[in-house]
């Protein structure tokens, strides 16, 4: 079975930082194209950042300059470094990776930015 799992969420004050991690596992699995999404209460899911197989990255406009996505192909992991966090960043964050024609999703990790 393929499993994807996020970790690193928690409570942080505005202006603080968090590093989210996504780990994948599974026989013959690889991680190349990976995306981080988030969903705040009462809002639709939105793409936060994505790193493509070739290494290109895309970011949600509101997180540009604050968030950085990375991946470690050997470890089957992806990190989302989040700096200068704002209350509006509060959401459940999800990792998804595209492999052999489908997206594999993690269970999510909660991020709360509050004083």
mmCIF file of C-alpha atoms in Angstrom, residues 2-110:
data_model
loop_
_atom_site.group_PDB
_atom_site.id
_atom_site.type_symbol
_atom_site.label_atom_id
_atom_site.label_comp_id
_atom_site.label_asym_id
_atom_site.label_seq_id
_atom_site.Cartn_x
_atom_site.Cartn_y
_atom_site.Cartn_z
ATOM 1 C CA UNK A 2 1.015 3.579 -0.631
ATOM 2 C CA UNK A 3 0.820 5.844 2.373
ATOM 3 C CA UNK A 4 1.310 9.587 2.628
ATOM 4 C CA UNK A 5 1.498 11.317 5.974
ATOM 5 C CA UNK A 6 1.992 14.912 7.097
ATOM 6 C CA UNK A 7 3.500 16.127 10.328
ATOM 7 C CA UNK A 8 4.778 19.302 11.937
ATOM 8 C CA UNK A 9 1.592 21.252 12.465
ATOM 9 C CA UNK A 10 0.735 23.050 15.642
ATOM 10 C CA UNK A 11 0.066 26.372 17.276
ATOM 11 C CA UNK A 12 2.349 29.280 16.468
ATOM 12 C CA UNK A 13 2.232 33.016 17.056
ATOM 13 C CA UNK A 14 1.941 35.477 14.184
ATOM 14 C CA UNK A 15 5.342 36.058 12.668
ATOM 15 C CA UNK A 16 6.539 32.646 13.722
ATOM 16 C CA UNK A 17 7.624 29.676 11.664
ATOM 17 C CA UNK A 18 6.679 26.064 11.175
ATOM 18 C CA UNK A 19 8.094 23.331 9.037
ATOM 19 C CA UNK A 20 5.669 20.761 7.731
ATOM 20 C CA UNK A 21 6.866 17.422 6.497
ATOM 21 C CA UNK A 22 5.303 14.906 4.167
ATOM 22 C CA UNK A 23 6.506 11.338 4.092
ATOM 23 C CA UNK A 24 5.486 8.731 1.570
ATOM 24 C CA UNK A 25 5.987 5.012 1.574
ATOM 25 C CA UNK A 26 5.052 2.070 -0.539
ATOM 26 C CA UNK A 27 6.566 -0.654 -2.617
ATOM 27 C CA UNK A 28 8.140 0.849 -5.697
ATOM 28 C CA UNK A 29 6.839 4.303 -4.856
ATOM 29 C CA UNK A 30 8.625 7.506 -5.766
ATOM 30 C CA UNK A 31 8.038 11.154 -4.987
ATOM 31 C CA UNK A 32 8.735 13.720 -7.673
ATOM 32 C CA UNK A 33 5.648 15.830 -8.251
ATOM 33 C CA UNK A 34 4.253 16.946 -4.908
ATOM 34 C CA UNK A 35 1.813 19.612 -3.829
ATOM 35 C CA UNK A 36 0.758 21.143 -0.553
ATOM 36 C CA UNK A 37 -2.835 22.221 -0.128
ATOM 37 C CA UNK A 38 -4.701 23.825 2.716
ATOM 38 C CA UNK A 39 -8.293 24.204 3.738
ATOM 39 C CA UNK A 40 -9.522 26.685 6.298
ATOM 40 C CA UNK A 41 -12.867 26.297 8.069
ATOM 41 C CA UNK A 42 -15.689 27.334 5.784
ATOM 42 C CA UNK A 43 -13.396 27.810 2.824
ATOM 43 C CA UNK A 44 -12.491 25.787 -0.227
ATOM 44 C CA UNK A 45 -9.291 23.860 -0.534
ATOM 45 C CA UNK A 46 -6.507 25.824 -2.183
ATOM 46 C CA UNK A 47 -3.127 24.980 -3.599
ATOM 47 C CA UNK A 48 -0.358 26.447 -1.477
ATOM 48 C CA UNK A 49 2.755 25.217 -3.221
ATOM 49 C CA UNK A 50 3.830 22.636 -5.738
ATOM 50 C CA UNK A 51 7.109 21.227 -6.876
ATOM 51 C CA UNK A 52 7.115 19.460 -10.202
ATOM 52 C CA UNK A 53 9.168 16.519 -11.323
ATOM 53 C CA UNK A 54 11.671 18.776 -13.028
ATOM 54 C CA UNK A 55 12.130 20.914 -9.929
ATOM 55 C CA UNK A 56 9.926 23.853 -10.888
ATOM 56 C CA UNK A 57 7.851 25.410 -8.143
ATOM 57 C CA UNK A 58 4.579 27.293 -7.928
ATOM 58 C CA UNK A 59 3.222 29.201 -4.958
ATOM 59 C CA UNK A 60 -0.025 30.723 -3.925
ATOM 60 C CA UNK A 61 0.407 34.471 -4.323
ATOM 61 C CA UNK A 62 -0.289 35.178 -0.675
ATOM 62 C CA UNK A 63 2.537 32.907 0.499
ATOM 63 C CA UNK A 64 5.236 33.917 -1.963
ATOM 64 C CA UNK A 65 8.384 34.955 -0.188
ATOM 65 C CA UNK A 66 7.236 33.320 3.037
ATOM 66 C CA UNK A 67 6.818 29.630 2.185
ATOM 67 C CA UNK A 68 9.295 27.302 0.551
ATOM 68 C CA UNK A 69 8.569 23.846 -0.789
ATOM 69 C CA UNK A 70 11.244 21.216 -1.152
ATOM 70 C CA UNK A 71 11.562 17.499 -1.670
ATOM 71 C CA UNK A 72 14.014 14.755 -0.933
ATOM 72 C CA UNK A 73 13.597 12.098 -3.568
ATOM 73 C CA UNK A 74 15.807 9.614 -1.755
ATOM 74 C CA UNK A 75 13.858 9.870 1.493
ATOM 75 C CA UNK A 76 10.453 10.132 -0.206
ATOM 76 C CA UNK A 77 9.707 13.327 1.650
ATOM 77 C CA UNK A 78 8.615 16.875 0.994
ATOM 78 C CA UNK A 79 8.867 19.829 3.352
ATOM 79 C CA UNK A 80 6.968 23.065 3.471
ATOM 80 C CA UNK A 81 8.890 25.713 5.365
ATOM 81 C CA UNK A 82 6.510 28.422 6.509
ATOM 82 C CA UNK A 83 7.900 31.707 7.780
ATOM 83 C CA UNK A 84 6.302 34.976 8.827
ATOM 84 C CA UNK A 85 3.062 33.195 9.517
ATOM 85 C CA UNK A 86 -0.172 35.115 9.596
ATOM 86 C CA UNK A 87 -3.523 34.289 11.200
ATOM 87 C CA UNK A 88 -4.974 33.778 7.733
ATOM 88 C CA UNK A 89 -2.569 30.881 7.261
ATOM 89 C CA UNK A 90 -4.587 28.925 9.800
ATOM 90 C CA UNK A 91 -5.875 25.786 8.097
ATOM 91 C CA UNK A 92 -5.515 22.077 7.741
ATOM 92 C CA UNK A 93 -2.575 21.386 5.465
ATOM 93 C CA UNK A 94 -2.438 18.411 3.137
ATOM 94 C CA UNK A 95 0.299 16.837 1.103
ATOM 95 C CA UNK A 96 -0.441 15.175 -2.216
ATOM 96 C CA UNK A 97 1.891 13.471 -4.626
ATOM 97 C CA UNK A 98 1.258 12.400 -8.186
ATOM 98 C CA UNK A 99 2.396 8.927 -9.064
ATOM 99 C CA UNK A 100 1.484 6.735 -12.005
ATOM 100 C CA UNK A 101 -1.657 8.553 -12.957
ATOM 101 C CA UNK A 102 -3.199 9.449 -9.639
ATOM 102 C CA UNK A 103 -2.828 11.680 -6.632
ATOM 103 C CA UNK A 104 -2.046 10.207 -3.240
ATOM 104 C CA UNK A 105 -3.119 12.261 -0.252
ATOM 105 C CA UNK A 106 -2.127 12.451 3.356
ATOM 106 C CA UNK A 107 -4.500 12.815 6.276
ATOM 107 C CA UNK A 108 -3.640 16.439 6.960
ATOM 108 C CA UNK A 109 -1.998 18.366 9.759
ATOM 109 C CA UNK A 110 -3.476 21.355 11.530
#
